[in-house]
PDB file of C-alpha atoms in Angstrom:
ATOM      1  CA  LEU A  29     -38.745 -11.890  36.887  1.00 37.00           C
ATOM      2  CA  TYR A  30     -40.793 -11.382  40.232  1.00 34.00           C
ATOM      3  CA  GLY A  31     -38.042 -12.763  42.207  1.00 39.00           C
ATOM      4  CA  HIS A  32     -35.690 -10.286  40.716  1.00 38.00           C
ATOM      5  CA  SER A  33     -37.970  -7.440  41.346  1.00 39.00           C
ATOM      6  CA  ALA A  34     -38.509  -8.568  44.928  1.00 40.00           C
ATOM      7  CA  HIS A  35     -34.594  -8.815  45.182  1.00 39.00           C
ATOM      8  CA  MET A  36     -34.229  -5.297  43.830  1.00 35.00           C
ATOM      9  CA  MET A  37     -36.874  -4.006  46.186  1.00 39.00           C
ATOM     10  CA  CYS A  38     -35.110  -5.556  49.137  1.00 43.00           C
ATOM     11  CA  LEU A  39     -31.898  -3.702  48.015  1.00 38.00           C
ATOM     12  CA  VAL A  40     -34.075  -0.369  48.016  1.00 43.00           C
ATOM     13  CA  TYR A  41     -35.281  -1.249  51.492  1.00 45.00           C
ATOM     14  CA  ARG A  42     -31.776  -1.581  52.740  1.00 47.00           C
ATOM     15  CA  SER A  43     -30.469   1.484  51.009  1.00 56.00           C
ATOM     16  CA  ILE A  44     -33.098   3.492  52.994  1.00 71.00           C
ATOM     17  CA  ASN A  45     -32.245   1.553  56.161  1.00 84.00           C
ATOM     18  CA  TYR A  46     -35.596   1.778  57.744  1.00 86.00           C
ATOM     19  CA  PRO A  47     -34.862   0.356  61.158  1.00 89.00           C
ATOM     20  CA  VAL A  48     -32.590   3.483  61.454  1.00 90.00           C
ATOM     21  CA  TYR A  49     -35.456   5.718  60.164  1.00 94.00           C
ATOM     22  CA  LEU A  50     -37.826   4.283  62.764  1.00 93.00           C
ATOM     23  CA  ASP A  51     -35.264   4.500  65.587  1.00 91.00           C
ATOM     24  CA  LYS A  52     -35.006   8.273  64.841  1.00 92.00           C
ATOM     25  CA  PHE A  53     -38.553   9.237  64.045  1.00 94.00           C
ATOM     26  CA  PHE A  54     -40.587   6.510  65.922  1.00 92.00           C
ATOM     27  CA  PRO A  55     -38.314   5.604  68.853  1.00 88.00           C
ATOM     28  CA  THR A  56     -39.264   3.499  71.798  1.00 81.00           C
ATOM     29  CA  TYR A  57     -38.715   4.994  75.321  1.00 70.00           C
ATOM     30  CA  PHE A  58     -39.075   2.014  77.296  1.00 63.00           C
ATOM     31  CA  LYS A  59     -36.578  -0.950  78.364  1.00 55.00           C
ATOM     32  CA  ASP A  60     -38.948  -3.508  76.875  1.00 59.00           C
ATOM     33  CA  GLY A  61     -39.283  -1.672  73.520  1.00 72.00           C
ATOM     34  CA  ARG A  62     -41.501  -2.480  70.882  1.00 81.00           C
ATOM     35  CA  SER A  63     -40.770  -4.640  67.877  1.00 87.00           C
ATOM     36  CA  LEU A  64     -39.777  -3.170  64.516  1.00 88.00           C
ATOM     37  CA  GLN A  65     -43.091  -4.273  63.088  1.00 91.00           C
ATOM     38  CA  GLU A  66     -45.081  -2.460  65.775  1.00 93.00           C
ATOM     39  CA  ARG A  67     -43.187   0.680  65.106  1.00 92.00           C
ATOM     40  CA  LEU A  68     -43.544   0.376  61.501  1.00 94.00           C
ATOM     41  CA  ARG A  69     -47.406   0.068  61.915  1.00 95.00           C
ATOM     42  CA  GLU A  70     -47.308   3.207  63.960  1.00 95.00           C
ATOM     43  CA  MET A  71     -45.378   5.053  61.367  1.00 96.00           C
ATOM     44  CA  GLN A  72     -47.801   3.988  58.473  1.00 97.00           C
ATOM     45  CA  GLU A  73     -50.856   5.036  60.780  1.00 97.00           C
ATOM     46  CA  TYR A  74     -49.276   8.357  61.419  1.00 97.00           C
ATOM     47  CA  PHE A  75     -48.853   8.925  57.637  1.00 98.00           C
ATOM     48  CA  HIS A  76     -52.230   7.826  56.709  1.00 98.00           C
ATOM     49  CA  LEU A  77     -50.919   4.665  54.887  1.00 98.00           C
ATOM     50  CA  ALA A  78     -52.206   1.199  54.714  1.00 97.00           C
ATOM     51  CA  VAL A  79     -51.342  -0.312  58.225  1.00 97.00           C
ATOM     52  CA  THR A  80     -49.651  -3.582  57.407  1.00 95.00           C
ATOM     53  CA  GLY A  81     -46.474  -3.713  59.558  1.00 95.00           C
ATOM     54  CA  LYS A  82     -44.642  -4.402  56.422  1.00 93.00           C
ATOM     55  CA  MET A  83     -42.443  -2.573  54.075  1.00 92.00           C
ATOM     56  CA  ASP A  84     -44.089  -1.536  50.750  1.00 93.00           C
ATOM     57  CA  LYS A  85     -43.648   1.072  48.147  1.00 93.00           C
ATOM     58  CA  ASP A  86     -45.990   3.767  49.725  1.00 96.00           C
ATOM     59  CA  THR A  87     -44.047   3.264  52.972  1.00 96.00           C
ATOM     60  CA  LEU A  88     -40.687   3.602  51.269  1.00 94.00           C
ATOM     61  CA  ASN A  89     -41.839   6.552  49.307  1.00 95.00           C
ATOM     62  CA  VAL A  90     -42.689   8.360  52.617  1.00 96.00           C
ATOM     63  CA  MET A  91     -39.307   7.409  54.274  1.00 96.00           C
ATOM     64  CA  LYS A  92     -37.411   8.837  51.220  1.00 94.00           C
ATOM     65  CA  GLN A  93     -39.032  12.176  51.350  1.00 96.00           C
ATOM     66  CA  PRO A  94     -36.839  15.215  52.601  1.00 96.00           C
ATOM     67  CA  ARG A  95     -37.951  16.003  56.060  1.00 97.00           C
ATOM     68  CA  CYS A  96     -37.278  17.696  59.539  1.00 98.00           C
ATOM     69  CA  GLY A  97     -35.053  15.771  61.920  1.00 97.00           C
ATOM     70  CA  VAL A  98     -37.261  16.071  65.132  1.00 96.00           C
ATOM     71  CA  SER A  99     -38.934  12.768  66.100  1.00 95.00           C
ATOM     72  CA  ASP A 100     -42.569  12.187  65.100  1.00 95.00           C
ATOM     73  CA  VAL A 101     -43.401  10.951  68.607  1.00 87.00           C
ATOM     74  CA  SER A 102     -42.633  12.564  71.912  1.00 73.00           C
ATOM     75  CA  GLU A 103     -41.331  10.857  75.100  1.00 58.00           C
ATOM     76  CA  GLY A 104     -44.596   9.971  77.164  1.00 47.00           C
ATOM     77  CA  HIS A 105     -43.019  11.000  80.364  1.00 40.00           C
ATOM     78  CA  LYS A 106     -41.394  14.137  79.140  1.00 50.00           C
ATOM     79  CA  ALA A 107     -43.257  17.283  78.604  1.00 52.00           C
ATOM     80  CA  ILE A 108     -42.461  19.749  75.932  1.00 77.00           C
ATOM     81  CA  GLY A 109     -41.681  23.229  77.326  1.00 90.00           C
ATOM     82  CA  ILE A 110     -42.697  26.577  76.287  1.00 96.00           C
ATOM     83  CA  TRP A 111     -41.169  29.897  76.745  1.00 97.00           C
ATOM     84  CA  TYR A 112     -42.330  31.944  79.796  1.00 96.00           C
ATOM     85  CA  LYS A 113     -41.807  35.336  78.253  1.00 97.00           C
ATOM     86  CA  GLN A 114     -43.195  37.231  75.114  1.00 97.00           C
ATOM     87  CA  VAL A 115     -40.175  38.890  73.793  1.00 98.00           C
ATOM     88  CA  LEU A 116     -37.755  36.242  72.438  1.00 98.00           C
ATOM     89  CA  THR A 117     -34.293  36.849  70.975  1.00 98.00           C
ATOM     90  CA  TYR A 118     -32.513  35.318  68.067  1.00 98.00           C
ATOM     91  CA  ARG A 119     -29.028  35.213  66.490  1.00 98.00           C
ATOM     92  CA  ILE A 120     -27.935  34.106  63.183  1.00 98.00           C
ATOM     93  CA  ASN A 121     -24.421  32.755  63.800  1.00 98.00           C
ATOM     94  CA  ASN A 122     -23.524  32.146  60.281  1.00 98.00           C
ATOM     95  CA  TYR A 123     -24.753  32.206  56.813  1.00 98.00           C
ATOM     96  CA  THR A 124     -25.358  29.758  53.971  1.00 98.00           C
ATOM     97  CA  PRO A 125     -23.470  30.653  50.723  1.00 98.00           C
ATOM     98  CA  ASP A 126     -26.381  29.700  48.703  1.00 97.00           C
ATOM     99  CA  LEU A 127     -28.118  33.072  49.245  1.00 98.00           C
ATOM    100  CA  PRO A 128     -27.206  36.682  50.149  1.00 98.00           C
ATOM    101  CA  ARG A 129     -26.885  37.438  53.739  1.00 98.00           C
ATOM    102  CA  SER A 130     -29.915  39.956  53.212  1.00 98.00           C
ATOM    103  CA  THR A 131     -32.030  37.341  51.801  1.00 98.00           C
ATOM    104  CA  VAL A 132     -31.311  35.072  54.778  1.00 98.00           C
ATOM    105  CA  ASP A 133     -32.018  37.679  57.213  1.00 98.00           C
ATOM    106  CA  ARG A 134     -35.522  38.609  55.442  1.00 98.00           C
ATOM    107  CA  ASN A 135     -36.534  34.956  55.230  1.00 98.00           C
ATOM    108  CA  ILE A 136     -35.718  34.215  58.844  1.00 98.00           C
ATOM    109  CA  ALA A 137     -37.767  37.327  60.077  1.00 98.00           C
ATOM    110  CA  ARG A 138     -40.478  36.421  57.949  1.00 98.00           C
ATOM    111  CA  ALA A 139     -40.699  33.085  59.316  1.00 98.00           C
ATOM    112  CA  PHE A 140     -40.704  34.311  62.686  1.00 98.00           C
ATOM    113  CA  ARG A 141     -43.462  36.579  61.783  1.00 98.00           C
ATOM    114  CA  VAL A 142     -45.591  33.490  60.853  1.00 98.00           C
ATOM    115  CA  TRP A 143     -45.850  32.893  64.764  1.00 98.00           C
ATOM    116  CA  SER A 144     -45.892  36.424  65.924  1.00 98.00           C
ATOM    117  CA  ASP A 145     -48.744  37.299  63.626  1.00 98.00           C
ATOM    118  CA  VAL A 146     -50.986  34.884  65.626  1.00 98.00           C
ATOM    119  CA  THR A 147     -49.639  35.137  69.212  1.00 98.00           C
ATOM    120  CA  PRO A 148     -48.403  37.735  71.623  1.00 98.00           C
ATOM    121  CA  LEU A 149     -44.895  36.532  70.752  1.00 98.00           C
ATOM    122  CA  ARG A 150     -42.256  39.038  69.585  1.00 98.00           C
ATOM    123  CA  PHE A 151     -38.903  38.082  68.068  1.00 98.00           C
ATOM    124  CA  GLN A 152     -35.624  40.444  68.191  1.00 98.00           C
ATOM    125  CA  LYS A 153     -32.534  39.881  66.346  1.00 98.00           C
ATOM    126  CA  VAL A 154     -29.509  40.324  68.354  1.00 98.00           C
ATOM    127  CA  PHE A 155     -25.603  39.983  67.946  1.00 98.00           C
ATOM    128  CA  ARG A 156     -25.148  38.345  71.416  1.00 98.00           C
ATOM    129  CA  ARG A 157     -26.142  35.373  73.075  1.00 97.00           C
ATOM    130  CA  ALA A 158     -29.693  34.696  72.316  1.00 98.00           C
ATOM    131  CA  ASP A 159     -32.722  32.503  73.302  1.00 98.00           C
ATOM    132  CA  ILE A 160     -32.754  31.067  69.728  1.00 98.00           C
ATOM    133  CA  GLU A 161     -29.312  30.424  68.225  1.00 98.00           C
ATOM    134  CA  ILE A 162     -29.465  29.688  64.422  1.00 98.00           C
ATOM    135  CA  PHE A 163     -26.646  27.886  62.630  1.00 98.00           C
ATOM    136  CA  PHE A 164     -26.035  26.379  59.260  1.00 98.00           C
ATOM    137  CA  ALA A 165     -23.780  23.146  59.803  1.00 97.00           C
ATOM    138  CA  HIS A 166     -22.471  19.988  57.913  1.00 94.00           C
ATOM    139  CA  GLY A 167     -22.727  16.466  59.261  1.00 93.00           C
ATOM    140  CA  ALA A 168     -21.608  16.389  62.824  1.00 93.00           C
ATOM    141  CA  HIS A 169     -21.903  19.710  64.301  1.00 96.00           C
ATOM    142  CA  GLY A 170     -21.531  19.397  68.264  1.00 93.00           C
ATOM    143  CA  ASP A 171     -25.023  18.527  69.451  1.00 94.00           C
ATOM    144  CA  GLY A 172     -24.888  14.730  68.886  1.00 91.00           C
ATOM    145  CA  ASN A 173     -27.545  14.962  66.193  1.00 92.00           C
ATOM    146  CA  SER A 174     -25.528  14.844  62.968  1.00 93.00           C
ATOM    147  CA  PHE A 175     -26.873  15.822  59.604  1.00 94.00           C
ATOM    148  CA  ASP A 176     -27.151  13.103  57.054  1.00 90.00           C
ATOM    149  CA  GLY A 177     -26.178  14.907  53.617  1.00 90.00           C
ATOM    150  CA  ARG A 178     -28.254  16.356  50.911  1.00 92.00           C
ATOM    151  CA  GLY A 179     -31.938  15.655  50.367  1.00 88.00           C
ATOM    152  CA  LYS A 180     -32.792  13.685  53.664  1.00 91.00           C
ATOM    153  CA  VAL A 181     -32.958  15.574  56.878  1.00 97.00           C
ATOM    154  CA  LEU A 182     -33.188  19.335  55.967  1.00 97.00           C
ATOM    155  CA  ALA A 183     -33.088  20.996  59.574  1.00 98.00           C
ATOM    156  CA  HIS A 184     -33.921  20.329  63.092  1.00 97.00           C
ATOM    157  CA  ALA A 185     -34.657  22.501  66.291  1.00 97.00           C
ATOM    158  CA  TYR A 186     -34.908  21.996  69.989  1.00 96.00           C
ATOM    159  CA  PHE A 187     -37.833  22.642  72.185  1.00 96.00           C
ATOM    160  CA  PRO A 188     -37.820  25.553  74.553  1.00 96.00           C
ATOM    161  CA  GLY A 189     -35.647  25.285  77.577  1.00 92.00           C
ATOM    162  CA  PRO A 190     -32.069  26.218  78.972  1.00 92.00           C
ATOM    163  CA  GLY A 191     -28.864  25.534  76.975  1.00 93.00           C
ATOM    164  CA  ILE A 192     -29.569  24.336  73.434  1.00 96.00           C
ATOM    165  CA  GLY A 193     -33.269  24.723  73.979  1.00 96.00           C
ATOM    166  CA  GLY A 194     -34.672  26.589  71.056  1.00 97.00           C
ATOM    167  CA  ASP A 195     -31.643  26.465  68.994  1.00 98.00           C
ATOM    168  CA  THR A 196     -32.154  25.877  65.253  1.00 98.00           C
ATOM    169  CA  HIS A 197     -29.808  24.250  62.817  1.00 98.00           C
ATOM    170  CA  PHE A 198     -29.978  23.935  58.874  1.00 98.00           C
ATOM    171  CA  ASP A 199     -28.149  21.413  56.997  1.00 97.00           C
ATOM    172  CA  GLU A 200     -25.685  23.218  54.830  1.00 97.00           C
ATOM    173  CA  ALA A 201     -25.522  20.080  52.616  1.00 97.00           C
ATOM    174  CA  GLU A 202     -28.898  21.389  51.223  1.00 97.00           C
ATOM    175  CA  LYS A 203     -29.165  23.877  48.315  1.00 97.00           C
ATOM    176  CA  TRP A 204     -31.056  26.755  50.063  1.00 98.00           C
ATOM    177  CA  SER A 205     -33.462  28.879  48.032  1.00 97.00           C
ATOM    178  CA  GLU A 206     -35.878  31.774  48.202  1.00 95.00           C
ATOM    179  CA  TYR A 207     -38.011  30.289  45.535  1.00 89.00           C
ATOM    180  CA  ASN A 208     -39.065  26.772  44.396  1.00 86.00           C
ATOM    181  CA  ARG A 209     -35.421  25.622  43.754  1.00 82.00           C
ATOM    182  CA  GLU A 210     -34.129  22.702  45.687  1.00 91.00           C
ATOM    183  CA  VAL A 211     -35.200  23.702  49.373  1.00 97.00           C
ATOM    184  CA  ASN A 212     -37.086  26.813  50.444  1.00 98.00           C
ATOM    185  CA  LEU A 213     -35.477  28.516  53.401  1.00 98.00           C
ATOM    186  CA  PHE A 214     -38.719  30.432  54.551  1.00 98.00           C
ATOM    187  CA  LEU A 215     -40.859  27.229  54.662  1.00 98.00           C
ATOM    188  CA  VAL A 216     -38.191  25.118  56.573  1.00 98.00           C
ATOM    189  CA  ALA A 217     -37.479  28.013  58.849  1.00 98.00           C
ATOM    190  CA  ALA A 218     -41.193  28.378  59.769  1.00 98.00           C
ATOM    191  CA  HIS A 219     -41.520  24.887  60.538  1.00 98.00           C
ATOM    192  CA  GLU A 220     -38.491  24.691  62.648  1.00 98.00           C
ATOM    193  CA  PHE A 221     -39.474  27.725  64.543  1.00 98.00           C
ATOM    194  CA  GLY A 222     -42.648  26.055  65.462  1.00 98.00           C
ATOM    195  CA  HIS A 223     -40.348  23.377  67.268  1.00 97.00           C
ATOM    196  CA  ALA A 224     -38.358  26.087  68.880  1.00 98.00           C
ATOM    197  CA  LEU A 225     -41.663  27.266  70.304  1.00 98.00           C
ATOM    198  CA  GLY A 226     -42.749  24.115  71.758  1.00 97.00           C
ATOM    199  CA  LEU A 227     -44.819  22.452  68.878  1.00 96.00           C
ATOM    200  CA  SER A 228     -44.363  18.825  68.066  1.00 96.00           C
ATOM    201  CA  HIS A 229     -44.931  17.463  64.668  1.00 96.00           C
ATOM    202  CA  SER A 230     -48.744  17.209  63.325  1.00 96.00           C
ATOM    203  CA  ASN A 231     -50.104  14.371  61.071  1.00 96.00           C
ATOM    204  CA  VAL A 232     -52.503  16.551  59.635  1.00 97.00           C
ATOM    205  CA  VAL A 233     -51.748  16.648  55.876  1.00 96.00           C
ATOM    206  CA  GLY A 234     -51.163  20.343  54.782  1.00 96.00           C
ATOM    207  CA  SER A 235     -50.205  21.565  58.277  1.00 98.00           C
ATOM    208  CA  LEU A 236     -46.982  23.475  58.419  1.00 98.00           C
ATOM    209  CA  MET A 237     -45.819  21.070  61.127  1.00 97.00           C
ATOM    210  CA  PHE A 238     -46.135  17.925  59.187  1.00 98.00           C
ATOM    211  CA  PRO A 239     -42.759  16.230  59.180  1.00 98.00           C
ATOM    212  CA  THR A 240     -42.086  15.980  55.525  1.00 98.00           C
ATOM    213  CA  TYR A 241     -41.296  18.956  53.123  1.00 97.00           C
ATOM    214  CA  THR A 242     -43.595  19.966  50.473  1.00 95.00           C
ATOM    215  CA  TYR A 243     -43.123  23.175  48.524  1.00 95.00           C
ATOM    216  CA  SER A 244     -45.824  25.862  48.417  1.00 93.00           C
ATOM    217  CA  ASN A 245     -45.360  29.311  47.202  1.00 94.00           C
ATOM    218  CA  PRO A 246     -44.146  31.571  50.046  1.00 94.00           C
ATOM    219  CA  GLN A 247     -45.793  34.534  48.547  1.00 93.00           C
ATOM    220  CA  PHE A 248     -49.212  33.087  49.231  1.00 94.00           C
ATOM    221  CA  PHE A 249     -48.423  31.319  52.388  1.00 96.00           C
ATOM    222  CA  ARG A 250     -50.963  31.543  55.108  1.00 96.00           C
ATOM    223  CA  LEU A 251     -50.623  29.544  58.407  1.00 98.00           C
ATOM    224  CA  PRO A 252     -52.987  26.556  58.522  1.00 98.00           C
ATOM    225  CA  ASN A 253     -55.791  26.498  60.998  1.00 97.00           C
ATOM    226  CA  ASN A 254     -54.241  23.518  62.751  1.00 97.00           C
ATOM    227  CA  ASP A 255     -51.035  25.078  63.403  1.00 97.00           C
ATOM    228  CA  ARG A 256     -52.626  28.408  64.399  1.00 98.00           C
ATOM    229  CA  GLN A 257     -54.818  26.740  66.990  1.00 97.00           C
ATOM    230  CA  ARG A 258     -51.983  24.573  68.482  1.00 97.00           C
ATOM    231  CA  ILE A 259     -49.748  27.559  69.014  1.00 97.00           C
ATOM    232  CA  GLN A 260     -52.483  29.784  70.512  1.00 97.00           C
ATOM    233  CA  ARG A 261     -53.096  26.923  72.950  1.00 96.00           C
ATOM    234  CA  LEU A 262     -49.542  27.368  74.048  1.00 96.00           C
ATOM    235  CA  TYR A 263     -49.281  31.337  74.021  1.00 97.00           C
ATOM    236  CA  GLY A 264     -52.737  32.826  73.393  1.00 97.00           C
ATOM    237  CA  LYS A 265     -53.754  34.866  70.537  1.00 95.00           C
ATOM    238  CA  TYR A 266     -52.449  37.942  69.203  1.00 86.00           C
ATOM    239  CA  ASN A 267     -54.002  41.007  70.778  1.00 78.00           C
ATOM    240  CA  GLN A 268     -53.490  44.301  68.929  1.00 66.00           C
ATOM    241  CA  LEU A 269     -54.433  46.353  71.923  1.00 56.00           C
ATOM    242  CA  ASN A 270     -51.953  44.948  74.143  1.00 52.00           C
ATOM    243  CA  MET A 271     -49.170  45.059  71.468  1.00 52.00           C
ATOM    244  CA  SER A 272     -49.823  49.049  70.928  1.00 46.00           C
ATOM    245  CA  GLN A 273     -49.285  49.652  74.638  1.00 42.00           C
TER     246      GLN A 273
END
């Protein structure tokens, strides 16, 4: 019986393809690389799991959670940029059929307000080329960073910079919702816009920039202190006096 259970667990591990998971979210940036076991230990430490370097149920459960497509570690030699202006434009290039266009507009605007409420940044929706281009897309969509189907990677965004920098893509394979059904658009958008502004992931449980998706009622959403402090280190605090001038 134990041998059968171990065989079934092995099949589950193969179905999640954990080397691919580690390559995507805990990559190595040096030619000599790191062993799979070393990167598995890094992943376990990051998610506050028992650090064994071996696959187990808790590690598997984390790998199976829906999440952001941005890596959990940054290239040590490559600084994450910021925007050097306070008014940023965004354009919604297409819409998910899951929600009315007005609902998408409202939730995207509210997700940007999460960050403008605590910094001097301001966001302006435009219908021309913008700093932050927003798309809903299936599978391969032209950026070399294909989506993987429903319930896995929900979205990804690019750190500030020219070209694709700041752009934010949502996986159309997901079922997008305004409430606690399937995937909440506001919560995912607020997280992704954090990346578009220059924030990497945080391993502080409960933070908005934690890599995996957890639903909380948007009606009562308040930006956690960890996220607020990190974004204010990049852009400073909201100053009502400056905003009124």
